[in-house]
Coordinates of N, CA and C in Angstrom, one line a residue:
E1 N -2.5 -9.1 -21.2 CA -2.0 -10.1 -20.2 C -1.9 -10.2 -18.7
T2 N -1.6 -8.6 -18.4 CA -1.6 -8.2 -16.9 C -3.1 -8.7 -16.4
D3 N -2.6 -9.3 -15.0 CA -3.6 -9.4 -14.1 C -3.5 -9.0 -12.7
L4 N -2.6 -7.9 -12.3 CA -2.6 -6.8 -11.3 C -1.8 -6.3 -11.6
I5 N -2.0 -5.4 -11.0 CA -1.4 -3.9 -10.3 C -1.5 -3.4 -9.6
L6 N 0.1 -3.3 -9.1 CA 0.1 -2.2 -7.9 C 0.3 -1.1 -7.7
L7 N -0.2 -0.4 -6.5 CA 0.1 1.2 -6.7 C 0.6 1.7 -5.7
P8 N 1.7 2.6 -5.3 CA 2.1 2.9 -4.4 C 1.2 3.6 -3.3
E9 N 1.6 3.6 -2.1 CA 0.8 4.7 -0.9 C 0.2 5.9 -1.3
N10 N -0.8 6.5 -1.1 CA -1.5 7.5 -1.2 C -1.5 8.5 -2.9
S11 N -1.8 6.7 -3.5 CA -1.7 6.9 -5.2 C -3.0 8.7 -5.7
N12 N -3.8 8.2 -4.5 CA -5.2 9.5 -4.4 C -4.8 10.2 -4.2
C13 N -3.4 10.8 -3.0 CA -3.4 12.5 -2.5 C -1.6 12.5 -2.5
T14 N -1.2 12.4 -3.6 CA 0.6 12.1 -3.6 C 0.8 13.8 -2.8
G15 N 2.4 13.5 -2.1 CA 3.1 14.6 -1.8 C 3.0 14.7 -0.3
N16 N 3.5 15.5 0.3 CA 3.7 16.1 1.6 C 2.6 17.6 1.7
L17 N 1.2 17.1 1.6 CA 0.1 18.2 1.7 C 0.2 18.3 3.6
D18 N -1.1 19.8 3.3 CA -1.4 19.6 5.0 C -2.7 19.6 4.3
L19 N -3.4 19.0 5.8 CA -4.6 18.5 6.0 C -5.8 19.1 5.1
N20 N -5.9 20.2 5.4 CA -6.8 20.8 3.8 C -6.6 20.1 2.5
D21 N -5.0 20.5 2.1 CA -4.7 20.2 0.6 C -5.1 18.7 0.3
M22 N -4.8 17.7 1.5 CA -5.4 16.3 1.2 C -6.4 16.3 1.2
I23 N -7.7 16.9 2.4 CA -8.9 16.6 2.1 C -9.2 17.2 0.4
R24 N -8.9 17.8 0.5 CA -9.2 18.8 -1.1 C -9.0 17.8 -2.2
M25 N -7.2 17.6 -2.0 CA -7.7 16.1 -3.0 C -7.7 14.9 -3.1
I26 N -8.5 14.2 -2.0 CA -8.7 13.1 -1.9 C -9.9 13.7 -2.8
E27 N -11.1 14.8 -2.5 CA -12.4 14.4 -2.9 C -12.3 15.5 -3.9
E28 N -11.3 15.9 -4.7 CA -11.1 16.5 -6.0 C -10.4 15.4 -7.1
E29 N -9.1 15.8 -7.4 CA -8.1 15.3 -8.0 C -7.9 14.0 -7.9
G30 N -8.1 13.4 -6.6 CA -7.7 12.0 -6.1 C -9.4 11.7 -6.6
A31 N -10.3 11.6 -5.8 CA -11.5 10.8 -7.2 C -11.8 10.9 -8.2
R32 N -11.1 11.8 -8.9 CA -11.2 11.3 -10.5 C -10.4 10.3 -10.6
F33 N -8.7 10.4 -9.9 CA -7.5 9.7 -10.4 C -8.6 8.2 -10.1
L34 N -9.4 7.8 -9.0 CA -9.6 6.8 -8.2 C -11.0 6.3 -9.5
D35 N -11.4 6.9 -9.7 CA -12.4 7.2 -11.5 C -12.0 6.6 -12.6
E36 N -10.7 7.2 -12.6 CA -9.9 6.5 -13.7 C -9.2 4.9 -13.6
M37 N -8.3 4.6 -12.3 CA -8.6 3.4 -11.7 C -9.5 2.5 -12.2
R38 N -11.0 2.7 -11.6 CA -12.4 1.9 -12.1 C -12.1 1.8 -13.5
M39 N -12.1 2.9 -14.3 CA -12.5 2.5 -15.8 C -11.3 1.8 -16.1
T40 N -10.3 1.6 -15.5 CA -8.4 1.4 -16.4 C -9.0 -0.1 -15.6
A41 N -9.5 -0.5 -14.8 CA -9.1 -2.4 -14.7 C -9.9 -2.8 -15.3
K42 N -11.3 -2.4 -15.6 CA -12.8 -2.7 -16.3 C -12.1 -2.9 -17.9
R43 N -11.0 -1.6 -18.6 CA -10.6 -1.7 -20.0 C -9.8 -2.8 -20.2
V44 N -8.4 -2.5 -19.0 CA -7.6 -4.0 -19.2 C -8.1 -5.0 -18.9
D45 N -8.8 -5.5 -18.0 CA -9.1 -6.6 -17.4 C -8.0 -7.1 -16.5
A46 N -7.8 -6.3 -15.5 CA -7.0 -5.9 -14.4 C -7.3 -6.0 -13.2
T47 N -7.1 -6.5 -12.0 CA -7.2 -6.4 -10.7 C -6.2 -4.9 -10.3
I48 N -6.5 -3.2 -10.0 CA -5.5 -3.0 -9.5 C -6.0 -2.6 -7.9
M49 N -4.7 -3.0 -7.4 CA -4.8 -2.5 -6.1 C -3.2 -1.8 -6.1
A50 N -4.0 -0.9 -4.3 CA -3.5 0.4 -4.8 C -3.6 1.6 -3.3
G51 N -2.3 1.9 -2.5 CA -2.2 2.7 -1.4 C -3.2 4.0 -1.9
V52 N -4.4 4.0 -0.8 CA -5.1 4.9 -0.4 C -5.6 5.7 0.4
M53 N -5.7 7.1 0.9 CA -6.3 8.1 1.3 C -7.4 8.1 1.1
T54 N -8.5 7.8 2.8 CA -10.3 7.3 2.5 C -10.4 8.3 3.5
R55 N -11.6 9.1 3.1 CA -12.4 10.0 4.0 C -13.7 9.2 3.7
D56 N -14.2 8.6 5.1 CA -15.5 8.0 5.6 C -16.4 9.3 5.6
P57 N -17.8 9.3 5.4 CA -18.8 9.9 5.2 C -19.0 10.5 6.7
H58 N -18.1 10.2 7.6 CA -17.9 11.0 9.0 C -16.9 12.1 9.3
G59 N -16.2 12.1 8.3 CA -15.2 12.7 8.1 C -13.0 12.0 8.2
I60 N -13.7 10.6 8.4 CA -12.2 9.8 9.6 C -12.2 9.2 7.9
L61 N -10.6 10.1 8.2 CA -9.1 9.5 7.5 C -8.5 8.1 7.8
R62 N -7.9 7.5 7.0 CA -7.6 6.6 6.9 C -6.4 5.9 5.7
N63 N -5.1 5.5 6.1 CA -4.5 4.6 5.0 C -4.8 3.7 4.4
Q64 N -5.4 3.5 2.8 CA -5.5 2.2 3.1 C -5.3 1.1 1.8
L65 N -5.1 -0.2 1.6 CA -5.2 -0.5 0.6 C -6.5 -0.9 -0.1
I66 N -6.7 -0.5 -1.5 CA -7.8 -0.5 -2.1 C -7.4 -1.8 -3.2
V67 N -8.7 -2.7 -3.3 CA -8.2 -3.5 -4.5 C -9.8 -3.6 -5.2
I68 N -9.7 -3.2 -7.1 CA -10.5 -2.4 -8.0 C -10.5 -3.5 -8.8
P69 N -11.5 -4.7 -8.8 CA -10.8 -5.8 -9.9 C -12.0 -5.1 -10.8
P70 N -11.9 -5.9 -12.1 CA -12.5 -5.5 -13.4 C -14.0 -5.4 -13.0
D71 N -14.4 -6.5 -12.8 CA -16.2 -6.1 -12.3 C -16.8 -5.6 -11.3
G72 N -15.7 -4.3 -10.4 CA -15.9 -3.1 -9.8 C -16.8 -3.5 -8.2
K73 N -16.6 -4.7 -7.9 CA -16.9 -5.0 -6.6 C -15.7 -4.6 -6.2
E74 N -15.3 -3.5 -5.7 CA -14.0 -3.1 -4.6 C -14.4 -3.2 -3.3
F75 N -12.6 -3.4 -2.5 CA -12.9 -3.7 -1.3 C -11.7 -2.9 -0.7
T76 N -11.7 -2.5 0.8 CA -10.5 -2.3 1.1 C -10.3 -3.4 2.1
P77 N -9.3 -4.1 2.1 CA -8.8 -5.6 2.5 C -8.3 -5.0 4.0
Y78 N -7.4 -3.6 4.4 CA -6.5 -3.2 5.1 C -6.3 -2.0 5.3
T79 N -5.9 -1.8 6.8 CA -5.7 -0.9 6.9 C -4.4 0.3 7.7
K80 N -3.3 0.8 7.5 CA -2.4 0.6 7.4 C -2.4 0.9 9.2
I81 N -0.6 0.2 9.7 CA -1.2 -0.2 11.5 C -0.2 0.8 11.9
H82 N 1.0 0.7 11.4 CA 2.0 1.6 12.0 C 1.8 2.9 11.4
L83 N 1.5 4.1 12.1 CA 1.4 5.5 11.4 C 2.7 6.0 11.2
V84 N 3.1 7.4 10.4 CA 4.1 7.8 11.3 C 3.3 9.3 11.7
Q85 N 4.2 9.8 13.0 CA 3.8 11.1 13.4 C 2.8 12.1 12.2
P86 N 3.1 12.5 10.8 CA 2.4 13.9 10.2 C 0.7 12.8 10.1
E87 N 0.8 11.6 10.0 CA -0.1 11.0 9.9 C -0.8 11.2 11.1
K88 N -0.5 10.7 12.1 CA -1.3 11.1 13.5 C -1.5 12.4 13.7
D89 N -0.4 12.9 13.4 CA -0.9 14.7 13.5 C -2.6 15.3 12.6
R90 N -2.3 14.5 11.7 CA -3.3 15.0 10.7 C -4.9 14.0 10.7
G91 N -5.0 13.4 11.9 CA -5.9 12.4 12.3 C -6.1 11.6 12.3
I92 N -5.4 10.9 11.1 CA -5.2 9.4 10.6 C -5.5 8.3 11.7
L93 N -6.8 7.6 11.1 CA -6.7 6.6 12.0 C -6.1 5.4 11.7
P94 N -5.2 4.6 12.3 CA -4.7 3.6 12.5 C -5.8 2.1 12.3
G95 N -5.1 1.2 11.4 CA -5.8 0.1 11.3 C -5.9 -1.0 12.9
E96 N -6.3 -1.7 13.1 CA -6.1 -2.8 14.4 C -5.7 -4.0 14.1
S97 N -6.0 -4.7 12.9 CA -5.3 -5.8 12.6 C -5.1 -6.2 11.2
A98 N -4.7 -7.8 11.4 CA -3.4 -7.8 10.0 C -3.8 -9.0 9.5
K99 N -5.0 -9.4 8.7 CA -5.4 -10.3 8.0 C -5.2 -10.6 6.5
V100 N -4.9 -12.1 6.9 CA -4.4 -12.1 5.3 C -5.8 -12.1 4.0
F101 N -6.0 -11.6 3.2 CA -7.3 -12.1 2.5 C -6.9 -12.9 1.6
E102 N -8.3 -13.2 0.7 CA -8.5 -14.3 -0.2 C -9.1 -13.0 -1.2
F103 N -8.0 -13.7 -3.0 CA -9.1 -12.9 -3.8 C -8.6 -13.7 -5.0
Q104 N -9.8 -14.0 -5.2 CA -9.1 -14.6 -6.7 C -8.3 -16.3 -6.9
G105 N -8.4 -16.7 -4.9 CA -8.1 -18.1 -5.0 C -6.2 -18.0 -4.5
V106 N -5.7 -16.5 -4.3 CA -4.7 -16.1 -4.1 C -5.1 -16.1 -2.8
R107 N -4.0 -16.0 -1.5 CA -3.5 -15.6 -0.2 C -2.8 -14.3 -0.1
F108 N -3.1 -12.8 -0.1 CA -2.7 -11.7 0.3 C -2.4 -11.4 1.7
A109 N -1.4 -10.9 1.9 CA -1.1 -10.0 2.7 C -0.9 -8.5 2.7
A110 N -0.8 -7.8 3.2 CA -0.4 -6.4 2.8 C 0.3 -5.7 3.9
A111 N 0.6 -4.5 3.4 CA 1.6 -3.7 4.6 C 1.5 -1.9 3.8
I112 N 1.7 -1.2 4.7 CA 1.7 0.5 3.6 C 2.6 1.2 4.4
C113 N 4.0 1.3 4.1 CA 5.1 2.5 3.9 C 5.5 2.1 5.2
F114 N 4.9 2.7 6.3 CA 6.0 2.7 7.5 C 5.9 1.0 8.0
D115 N 4.8 0.5 7.9 CA 4.6 -0.8 8.2 C 5.7 -2.0 8.2
F116 N 6.7 -1.4 6.8 CA 7.3 -2.4 6.5 C 8.8 -2.5 7.9
Y117 N 8.6 -1.6 8.3 CA 9.4 -2.0 9.8 C 9.8 -2.6 10.5
F118 N 8.6 -3.0 10.9 CA 7.6 -4.0 11.9 C 7.7 -5.6 11.7
P119 N 9.0 -5.9 11.6 CA 9.2 -7.9 11.4 C 8.0 -8.3 12.6
E120 N 7.5 -7.7 13.3 CA 6.3 -8.7 13.9 C 5.1 -8.4 13.4
L121 N 4.9 -7.3 12.6 CA 3.8 -7.8 11.3 C 3.8 -8.8 10.8
F122 N 5.0 -8.9 10.1 CA 5.1 -10.1 8.8 C 5.3 -11.4 9.9
A123 N 5.6 -11.2 11.2 CA 5.6 -12.3 11.5 C 3.7 -13.4 12.5
V124 N 3.3 -12.1 12.0 CA 1.8 -12.0 12.3 C 1.2 -13.0 10.8
Y125 N 1.8 -12.3 9.6 CA 1.3 -13.4 8.6 C 2.0 -14.2 8.4
A126 N 3.0 -14.3 8.5 CA 3.9 -15.7 8.3 C 3.0 -16.7 9.0
E127 N 1.8 -16.6 10.8 CA 1.1 -17.9 10.7 C 0.0 -17.9 10.3
Q128 N 0.0 -17.0 9.1 CA -1.6 -17.0 8.2 C -1.1 -17.4 6.7
R129 N 0.0 -17.9 6.3 CA 0.8 -18.0 4.9 C -0.6 -17.6 4.0
P130 N 0.6 -16.5 3.7 CA 0.0 -15.8 2.5 C 0.8 -16.3 0.8
D131 N 0.4 -16.5 0.0 CA 1.1 -16.9 -1.2 C 1.6 -15.3 -1.4
V132 N 1.0 -14.1 -1.1 CA 2.1 -13.2 -1.3 C 1.8 -11.7 -0.3
V133 N 3.0 -10.6 -0.2 CA 2.6 -10.2 0.0 C 2.5 -8.4 -0.6
L134 N 1.9 -7.9 0.0 CA 1.7 -6.3 -0.9 C 2.2 -5.1 -0.1
I135 N 2.9 -4.8 -0.5 CA 4.1 -3.6 -0.1 C 3.8 -2.3 -0.7
A136 N 2.6 -1.0 -0.5 CA 2.7 -0.1 -1.0 C 3.2 1.2 -0.3
S137 N 4.0 1.5 -0.9 CA 4.6 3.0 -0.3 C 5.3 3.8 -0.6
H138 N 5.4 4.9 0.1 CA 6.0 6.2 -0.1 C 7.2 6.5 0.0
Q139 N 8.2 5.7 0.6 CA 9.3 5.7 1.2 C 10.4 6.2 0.5
R140 N 10.5 7.9 1.1 CA 11.4 8.8 0.3 C 12.5 9.4 1.0
Q141 N 13.4 8.7 1.6 CA 14.3 8.6 2.5 C 15.1 7.6 2.5
E142 N 15.5 6.3 2.1 CA 16.3 5.2 2.4 C 16.9 5.1 1.1
R143 N 18.2 4.6 1.4 CA 18.7 3.8 0.4 C 18.5 2.9 0.1
P144 N 18.1 2.3 -1.3 CA 18.2 1.6 -2.2 C 18.8 0.4 -1.9
E145 N 19.9 -0.1 -1.0 CA 20.0 -0.9 -0.4 C 19.5 -1.4 0.4
I146 N 19.3 -0.3 1.3 CA 18.4 -0.9 2.4 C 16.8 -1.5 1.9
L147 N 16.3 -0.4 1.3 CA 14.7 -1.2 0.2 C 14.8 -2.4 0.0
E148 N 15.9 -2.5 -0.1 CA 16.1 -3.8 -1.2 C 16.4 -5.0 -0.1
F149 N 17.0 -4.5 0.6 CA 17.9 -5.7 1.9 C 16.3 -5.9 2.6
M150 N 15.6 -4.8 2.9 CA 14.6 -5.4 3.8 C 13.3 -5.9 2.7
T151 N 13.2 -5.7 1.7 CA 12.0 -6.3 1.1 C 12.6 -7.6 0.8
R152 N 13.3 -8.1 1.1 CA 13.9 -9.6 0.5 C 13.4 -10.6 1.8
A153 N 14.6 -9.3 3.3 CA 14.2 -10.0 4.3 C 12.5 -10.5 4.8
R154 N 11.5 -9.2 4.4 CA 10.4 -9.4 4.3 C 9.4 -11.1 4.0
A155 N 10.1 -11.3 2.6 CA 10.1 -12.5 1.7 C 10.5 -13.9 2.5
F156 N 11.6 -13.6 3.2 CA 12.2 -14.5 3.6 C 11.0 -14.7 5.1
D157 N 10.9 -13.9 5.9 CA 10.1 -14.1 6.9 C 8.6 -14.4 6.8
T158 N 8.3 -13.9 5.8 CA 6.9 -14.9 5.7 C 6.9 -15.6 4.6
G159 N 8.0 -16.1 3.8 CA 8.3 -17.3 3.5 C 7.0 -17.7 2.0
C160 N 6.7 -16.2 1.4 CA 6.2 -15.8 0.1 C 6.5 -15.5 -0.2
A161 N 6.0 -14.7 -1.6 CA 6.7 -13.3 -2.5 C 6.1 -12.3 -2.4
V162 N 7.1 -11.8 -2.1 CA 6.4 -10.0 -1.9 C 6.8 -9.2 -3.3
L163 N 5.1 -8.5 -3.4 CA 5.3 -7.0 -4.5 C 5.8 -5.7 -3.6
R164 N 6.7 -5.0 -4.3 CA 6.6 -3.9 -4.0 C 6.0 -2.8 -4.5
S165 N 5.7 -1.7 -4.2 CA 5.4 -0.4 -5.1 C 5.9 0.7 -4.4
A166 N 6.1 1.6 -4.9 CA 7.0 2.8 -4.7 C 7.4 4.2 -5.6
P167 N 7.0 4.6 -5.7 CA 7.7 5.9 -6.6 C 9.2 6.3 -6.7
A168 N 9.2 6.4 -7.9 CA 10.8 6.8 -8.4 C 11.3 8.1 -7.7
M169 N 12.0 8.4 -7.2 CA 12.5 10.0 -6.4 C 13.2 10.6 -7.4
P170 N 13.3 11.7 -7.2 CA 14.1 12.9 -8.5 C 16.0 12.1 -8.3
D171 N 15.8 11.5 -7.1 CA 17.4 11.3 -6.4 C 17.3 9.9 -6.7
P172 N 18.2 9.2 -7.4 CA 18.1 7.4 -7.7 C 18.8 6.9 -6.2
A173 N 19.5 7.9 -5.5 CA 19.8 7.3 -4.3 C 19.3 7.1 -2.9
V174 N 17.7 7.5 -3.0 CA 16.9 7.4 -1.9 C 15.7 7.0 -2.5
G175 N 15.1 6.3 -1.9 CA 13.2 6.2 -2.2 C 13.4 5.2 -3.3
G176 N 12.2 4.7 -3.7 CA 12.0 3.9 -4.8 C 11.7 2.9 -4.8
R177 N 12.5 1.7 -5.5 CA 12.9 0.4 -5.1 C 11.5 -0.4 -5.5
S178 N 10.4 -0.2 -6.7 CA 9.3 -1.3 -6.6 C 10.0 -2.6 -7.5
M179 N 9.6 -3.4 -6.8 CA 10.4 -5.1 -6.9 C 8.9 -6.1 -6.8
A180 N 9.5 -7.0 -7.4 CA 9.1 -8.4 -7.4 C 10.3 -9.2 -6.5
V181 N 10.0 -10.1 -5.3 CA 10.7 -10.4 -4.5 C 10.8 -12.4 -4.4
A182 N 10.9 -13.2 -4.9 CA 10.8 -15.0 -4.7 C 10.8 -14.8 -2.9
P183 N 10.0 -15.8 -2.7 CA 10.4 -16.2 -1.1 C 11.5 -16.7 -0.6
D184 N 12.7 -17.0 -1.6 CA 14.1 -17.4 -1.4 C 14.9 -15.8 -1.4
G185 N 14.3 -14.4 -1.3 CA 15.0 -13.5 -1.8 C 15.4 -13.1 -2.9
T186 N 15.4 -14.0 -4.2 CA 15.3 -13.3 -5.1 C 14.9 -12.1 -6.0
I187 N 15.8 -11.1 -6.4 CA 15.0 -10.2 -6.8 C 14.4 -10.1 -8.7

């Protein structure tokens, strides 16, 4: 009965890798993982949305949200705008715009990890009146109460539900905090 599965940032190339290891992972294990996501979306008849690192035929790297519906008509509606320094150092290119996208009658907005810290991004989205904000994250240093507070604030900022996906960390006192938040801030 699941309609939507949201996976964290860098789902296809986890870890703090140097550029060559990251490219190898995107092309090898990460490519196999994306194939598994495609098969799973079809098998369970659910849409999978995930933060992934992509590399186009020209070798350009981007940190994007991918949407994989069961019918196989996948697309990447959002590219991370606010890059952290290690991403810039690896030559990853930022996105240039924040636009709500419609999928199956629902208006989605997206943010990836560091985008989360920029309220002006969510003000842009609020003007576009999304139904749901998706946050694919890999924050691994923030305290849980900060992540909860900020996710609740983003729901309030945009006036809509927020779905946040982040991997659990070995130390429960930092990072993680996947959650669904109602427009009124209720987790």
